[in-house]
Amino acid sequence: MAKLHRLISVVLRLAAAGAAAAAAIIMVTSHETTSIFGIEIEAKYSYTPSFVFFVVAFAVTFAYSLLVLFVRPGSTASRLVLLSDVIVGMVLVGAVAATGAIAHIGRNGNTHAGWLPICGQVRAYCSHVMGALIAGFVSLIVYFLIIMYSLHAVAEPLCSCH
Amino acid sequence: MAKLHRLISVVLRLAAAGAAAAAAIIMVTSHETTSIFGIEIEAKYSYTPSFVFFVVAFAVTFAYSLLVLFVRPGSTASRLVLLSDVIVGMVLVGAVAATGAIAHIGRNGNTHAGWLPICGQVRAYCSHVMGALIAGFVSLIVYFLIIMYSLHAVAEPLCSCH
């Protein structure tokens, strides 16, 4: 039973790490230059603070997910893993929400604020950001499963005390 | 000891509920009409999807925080409270992050995307949104404390098993 738990945990961590790496890489490589009426326009993730936060959050999640694989189950450090998992989960929600909010304006604009959509001009850039968002969302869902799995184990009636 | 735990828990829930109510109310009442070059401009929270999400998230948090006060400690429902607390915490992070990202554009604009700042035109509206963000952040911090307090209790060596 303990071996199955460990296997599920390792598979989930690797899945989360893979999706997080994909999210960070797809976002970092989002770059497009186009010209409108002779004026050159450059779209880059680093021009938007939320996108930079997204890259940092998922890069850290990638490294963290791999590091946690080396934590021995039952050790003192393993007690802290659930706490840090919850913190990582929250940071990922923040990164996806902030990026999603900006991507929504990029795609649809906001007529009341006078912000025009830009995805018509920089299609490849917008597709990249959308791809990064999807990969990030997958990583977030996997982290949500990891947290719920751990909390379920911790909150179940027959808990194993030390 | 159990009584002290219960007291801390009740105080934290009431603080979270109060801050959540303040966040939702301040955001809902953010409304301003101004005219620029004879054109009337109306700023309202309902024009921005992220702000609507913010209001719904904090209204639900307010109701949830009060409801949890009626859950008897040690009951079956109390086991689910930690799980739902983590979910509520994540939703709050999402609401604050999305609203913060949009508020940042409202205040500073994004020259690369051609989005101009609007806070110079609708100062009262922007102050309201900023006030809602601060109240929301306080509620989020209190929820973070509630979750960490519960996780600490659950993960501590001398756990009380049933």
Coordinates of C-alpha atoms in Angstrom, one line a residue, chain A residues 19-32 43-59 95-103 124-136:
Chain A
A19 CA 3.6 20.6 -17.3
A20 CA 5.3 23.4 -15.3
A21 CA 8.5 23.2 -17.5
A22 CA 6.3 23.3 -20.6
A23 CA 4.4 26.4 -19.3
A24 CA 7.5 28.3 -18.5
I25 CA 9.3 27.4 -21.7
I26 CA 6.3 28.2 -24.0
M27 CA 5.8 31.6 -22.2
V28 CA 9.5 32.5 -22.4
T29 CA 9.6 31.7 -26.2
S30 CA 6.5 33.8 -26.9
H31 CA 7.9 36.6 -29.1
E32 CA 6.6 38.3 -32.3
A43 CA 5.3 41.6 -28.5
K44 CA 7.3 39.8 -25.7
Y45 CA 6.4 38.2 -22.5
S46 CA 8.8 40.4 -20.5
Y47 CA 6.7 43.5 -21.3
T48 CA 3.9 42.3 -19.0
P49 CA 4.7 41.9 -15.3
S50 CA 2.1 39.1 -14.9
F51 CA 3.7 37.0 -17.6
V52 CA 7.1 37.4 -15.9
F53 CA 5.5 36.3 -12.6
F54 CA 4.1 33.3 -14.5
V55 CA 7.5 32.3 -15.8
V56 CA 9.1 32.6 -12.4
A57 CA 6.3 30.7 -10.6
F58 CA 6.4 27.8 -13.0
A59 CA 10.2 27.6 -13.2
A95 CA 0.1 33.1 -11.8
V96 CA -2.6 31.5 -13.9
A97 CA -5.3 34.0 -12.7
A98 CA -3.1 37.1 -13.4
T99 CA -2.0 35.8 -16.8
G100 CA -5.5 34.7 -17.7
A101 CA -6.9 38.1 -16.8
I102 CA -4.3 39.9 -19.0
A103 CA -4.7 37.3 -21.8
A124 CA 1.5 33.8 -32.9
Y125 CA 2.3 35.6 -29.7
C126 CA -1.2 35.1 -28.4
S127 CA -1.2 31.4 -29.3
H128 CA 2.0 31.0 -27.4
V129 CA 0.5 32.7 -24.3
M130 CA -2.6 30.6 -24.6
G131 CA -0.5 27.4 -24.9
A132 CA 1.5 28.4 -21.8
L133 CA -1.8 29.1 -19.9
I134 CA -3.1 25.6 -20.8
A135 CA 0.2 23.9 -19.7
G136 CA 0.1 26.0 -16.6

